[in-house]
PDB file of C-alpha atoms in Angstrom:
ATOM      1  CA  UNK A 112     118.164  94.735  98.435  1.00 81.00           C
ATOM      2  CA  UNK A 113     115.744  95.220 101.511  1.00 90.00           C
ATOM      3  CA  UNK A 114     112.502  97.415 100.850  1.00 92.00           C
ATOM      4  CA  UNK A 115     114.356  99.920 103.472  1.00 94.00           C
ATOM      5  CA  UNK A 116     117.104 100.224 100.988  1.00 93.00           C
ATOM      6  CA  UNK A 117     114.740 100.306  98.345  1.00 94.00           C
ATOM      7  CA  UNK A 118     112.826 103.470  99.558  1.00 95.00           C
ATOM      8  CA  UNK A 119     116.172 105.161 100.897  1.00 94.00           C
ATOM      9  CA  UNK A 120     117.829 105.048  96.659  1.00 91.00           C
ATOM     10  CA  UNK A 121     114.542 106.155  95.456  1.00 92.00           C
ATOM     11  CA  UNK A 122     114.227 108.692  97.521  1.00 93.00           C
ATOM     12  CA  UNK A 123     117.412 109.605  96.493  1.00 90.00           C
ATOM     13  CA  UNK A 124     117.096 109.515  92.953  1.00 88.00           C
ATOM     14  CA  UNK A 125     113.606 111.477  93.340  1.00 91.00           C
ATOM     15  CA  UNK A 126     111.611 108.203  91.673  1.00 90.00           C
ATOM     16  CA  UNK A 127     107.703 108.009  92.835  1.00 93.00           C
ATOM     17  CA  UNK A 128     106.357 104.699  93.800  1.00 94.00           C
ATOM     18  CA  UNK A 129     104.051 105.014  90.657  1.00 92.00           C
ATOM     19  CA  UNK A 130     107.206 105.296  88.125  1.00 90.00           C
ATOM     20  CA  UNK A 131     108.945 102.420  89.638  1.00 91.00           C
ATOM     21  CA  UNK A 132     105.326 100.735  89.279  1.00 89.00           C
ATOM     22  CA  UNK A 133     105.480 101.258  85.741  1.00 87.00           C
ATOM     23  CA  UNK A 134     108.759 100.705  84.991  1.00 85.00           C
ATOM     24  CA  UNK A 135     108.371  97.534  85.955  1.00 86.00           C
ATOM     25  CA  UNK A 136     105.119  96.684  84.634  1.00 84.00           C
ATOM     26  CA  UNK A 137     103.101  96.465  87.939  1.00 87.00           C
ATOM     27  CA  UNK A 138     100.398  98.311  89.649  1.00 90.00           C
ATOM     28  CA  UNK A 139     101.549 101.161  92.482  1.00 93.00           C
ATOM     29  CA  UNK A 140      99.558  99.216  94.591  1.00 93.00           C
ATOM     30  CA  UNK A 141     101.942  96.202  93.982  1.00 93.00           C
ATOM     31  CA  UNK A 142     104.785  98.468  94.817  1.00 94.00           C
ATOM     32  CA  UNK A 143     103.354 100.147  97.824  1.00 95.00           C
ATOM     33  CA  UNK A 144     101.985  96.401  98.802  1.00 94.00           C
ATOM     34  CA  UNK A 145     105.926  95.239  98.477  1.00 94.00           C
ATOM     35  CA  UNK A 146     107.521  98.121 100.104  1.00 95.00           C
ATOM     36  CA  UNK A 147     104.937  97.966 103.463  1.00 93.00           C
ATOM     37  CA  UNK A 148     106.283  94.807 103.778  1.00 88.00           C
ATOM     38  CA  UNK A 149     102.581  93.287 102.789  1.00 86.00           C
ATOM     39  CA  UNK A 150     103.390  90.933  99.654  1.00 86.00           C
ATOM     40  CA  UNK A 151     107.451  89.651  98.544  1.00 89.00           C
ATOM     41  CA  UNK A 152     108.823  90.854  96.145  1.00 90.00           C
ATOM     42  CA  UNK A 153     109.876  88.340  93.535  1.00 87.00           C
ATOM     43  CA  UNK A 154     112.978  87.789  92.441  1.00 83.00           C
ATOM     44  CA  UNK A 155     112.732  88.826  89.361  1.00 82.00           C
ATOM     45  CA  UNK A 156     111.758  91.954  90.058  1.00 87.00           C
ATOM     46  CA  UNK A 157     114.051  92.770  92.293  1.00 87.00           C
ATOM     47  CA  UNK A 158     116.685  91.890  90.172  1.00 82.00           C
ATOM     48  CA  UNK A 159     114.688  94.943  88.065  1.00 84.00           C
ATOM     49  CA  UNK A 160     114.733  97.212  90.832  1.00 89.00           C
ATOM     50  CA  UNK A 161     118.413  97.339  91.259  1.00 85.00           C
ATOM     51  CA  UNK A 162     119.272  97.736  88.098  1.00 82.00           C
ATOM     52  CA  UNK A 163     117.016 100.664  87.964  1.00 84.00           C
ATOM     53  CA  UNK A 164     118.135 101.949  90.856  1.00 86.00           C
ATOM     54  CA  UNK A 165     122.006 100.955  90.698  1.00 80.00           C
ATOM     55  CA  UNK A 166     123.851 104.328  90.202  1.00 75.00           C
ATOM     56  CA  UNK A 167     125.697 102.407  87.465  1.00 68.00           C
ATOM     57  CA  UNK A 168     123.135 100.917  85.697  1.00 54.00           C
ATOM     58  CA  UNK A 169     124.836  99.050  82.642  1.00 56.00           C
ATOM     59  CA  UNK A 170     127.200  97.236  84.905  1.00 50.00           C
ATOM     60  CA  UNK A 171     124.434  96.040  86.773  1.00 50.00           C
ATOM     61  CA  UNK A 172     122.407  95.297  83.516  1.00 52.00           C
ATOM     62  CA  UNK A 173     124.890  93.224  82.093  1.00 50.00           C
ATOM     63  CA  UNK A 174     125.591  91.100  84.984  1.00 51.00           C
ATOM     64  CA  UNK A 175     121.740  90.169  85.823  1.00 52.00           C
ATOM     65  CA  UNK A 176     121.072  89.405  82.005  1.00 56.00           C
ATOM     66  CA  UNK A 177     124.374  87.491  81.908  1.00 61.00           C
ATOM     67  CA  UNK A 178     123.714  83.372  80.584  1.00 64.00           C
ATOM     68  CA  UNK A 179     119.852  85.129  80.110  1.00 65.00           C
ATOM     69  CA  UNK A 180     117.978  85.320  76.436  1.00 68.00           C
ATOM     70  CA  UNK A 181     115.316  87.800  76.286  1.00 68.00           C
ATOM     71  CA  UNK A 182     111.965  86.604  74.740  1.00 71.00           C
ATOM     72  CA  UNK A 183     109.027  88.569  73.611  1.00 75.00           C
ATOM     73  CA  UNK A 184     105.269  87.657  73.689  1.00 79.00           C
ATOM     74  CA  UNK A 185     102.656  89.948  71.683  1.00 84.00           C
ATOM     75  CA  UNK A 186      99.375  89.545  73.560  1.00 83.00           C
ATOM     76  CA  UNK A 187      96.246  91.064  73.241  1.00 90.00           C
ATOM     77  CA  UNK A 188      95.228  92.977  76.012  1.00 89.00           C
ATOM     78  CA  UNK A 189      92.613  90.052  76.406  1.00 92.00           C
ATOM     79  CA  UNK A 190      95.104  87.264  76.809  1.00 92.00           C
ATOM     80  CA  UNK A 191      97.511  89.905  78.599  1.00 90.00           C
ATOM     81  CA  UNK A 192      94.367  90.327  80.788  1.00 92.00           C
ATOM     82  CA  UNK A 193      93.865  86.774  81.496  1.00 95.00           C
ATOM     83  CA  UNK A 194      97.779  85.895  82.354  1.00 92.00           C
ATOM     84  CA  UNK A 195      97.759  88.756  84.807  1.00 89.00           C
ATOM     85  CA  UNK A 196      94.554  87.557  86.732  1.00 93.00           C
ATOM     86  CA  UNK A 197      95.919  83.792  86.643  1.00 93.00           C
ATOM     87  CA  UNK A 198      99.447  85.082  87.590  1.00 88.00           C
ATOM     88  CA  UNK A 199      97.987  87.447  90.650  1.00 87.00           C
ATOM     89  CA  UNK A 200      96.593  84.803  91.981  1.00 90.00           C
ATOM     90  CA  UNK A 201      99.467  82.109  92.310  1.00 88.00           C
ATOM     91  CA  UNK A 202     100.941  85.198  94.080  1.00 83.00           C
ATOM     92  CA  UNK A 203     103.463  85.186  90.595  1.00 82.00           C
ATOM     93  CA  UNK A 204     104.010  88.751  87.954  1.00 82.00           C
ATOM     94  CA  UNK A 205     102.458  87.820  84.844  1.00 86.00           C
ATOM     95  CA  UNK A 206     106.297  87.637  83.504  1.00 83.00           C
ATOM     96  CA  UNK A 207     106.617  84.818  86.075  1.00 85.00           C
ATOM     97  CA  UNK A 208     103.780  82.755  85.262  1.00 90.00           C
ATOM     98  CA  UNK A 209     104.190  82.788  81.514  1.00 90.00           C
ATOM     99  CA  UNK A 210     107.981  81.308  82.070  1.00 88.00           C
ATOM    100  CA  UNK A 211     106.501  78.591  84.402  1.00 91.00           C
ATOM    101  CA  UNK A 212     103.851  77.785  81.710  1.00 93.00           C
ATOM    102  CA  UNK A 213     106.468  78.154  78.773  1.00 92.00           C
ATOM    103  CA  UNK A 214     109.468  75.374  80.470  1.00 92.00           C
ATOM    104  CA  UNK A 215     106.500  73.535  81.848  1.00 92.00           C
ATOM    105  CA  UNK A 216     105.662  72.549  78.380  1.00 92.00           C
ATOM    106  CA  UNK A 217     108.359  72.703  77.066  1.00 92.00           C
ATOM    107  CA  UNK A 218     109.994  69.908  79.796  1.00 91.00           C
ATOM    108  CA  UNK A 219     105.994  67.996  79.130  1.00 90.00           C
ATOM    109  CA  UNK A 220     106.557  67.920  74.916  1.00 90.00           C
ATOM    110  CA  UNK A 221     110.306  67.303  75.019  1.00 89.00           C
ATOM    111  CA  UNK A 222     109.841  64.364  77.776  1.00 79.00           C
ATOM    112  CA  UNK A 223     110.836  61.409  76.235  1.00 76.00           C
ATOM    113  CA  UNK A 224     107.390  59.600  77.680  1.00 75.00           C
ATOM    114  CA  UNK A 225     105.668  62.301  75.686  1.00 60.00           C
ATOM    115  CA  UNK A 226     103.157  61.113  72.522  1.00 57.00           C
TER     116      UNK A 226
END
């Protein structure tokens, strides 16, 4: 989905660049910085985006979370805080960086070179 086809469905569907932001956990900045062309959008996230935006949005649910498990995380808004500054600035959402840190060591402890 290109950010033209982004803007065209939500204009469509009457949804402000600040609802999508928090919908999908971001800043409106971050959307308006996405949809000006001025940052990617990851993956992830766009994967979101459609499925908000899909006008059938459980067949498009179920086929991005197909072969996925959803996992939780309670955080205080300290360590939330922290993940999202680290995150921001490998140019990764917060969601992203804590799945590269989680299967990072995960792969490091179940290595078989690991003590």
């Amino acid at each position: 989905m290109t950010t033209e086809e982004i803007k065209k469905r939500m204009k469509s569907m009457k949804i402000s660049r600040s609802a999508l932001a928090q919908r999908l956990h971001v800043s409106k900045g971050t959307v308006d910085n996405w949809l000006c062309d001025a940052a990617p959008i990851p993956r992830a996230k766009v994967d979101l985006i459609e499925m908000i935006l899909s006008p059938e949005p459980e067949h498009n649910l179920t086929r991005t979370l197909e072969g996925l498990t959803p996992m939780g995380l309670l955080l205080t808004d300290a360590e939330y805080a922290l993940i999202s500054t680290v995150a921001r600035n490998m140019g990764l959402t917060p969601d992203e960086y804590a799945r590269r840190a989680i299967l990072g060591e995960a792969r490091k402890t179940a290595s078989p070179d690991h003590e």
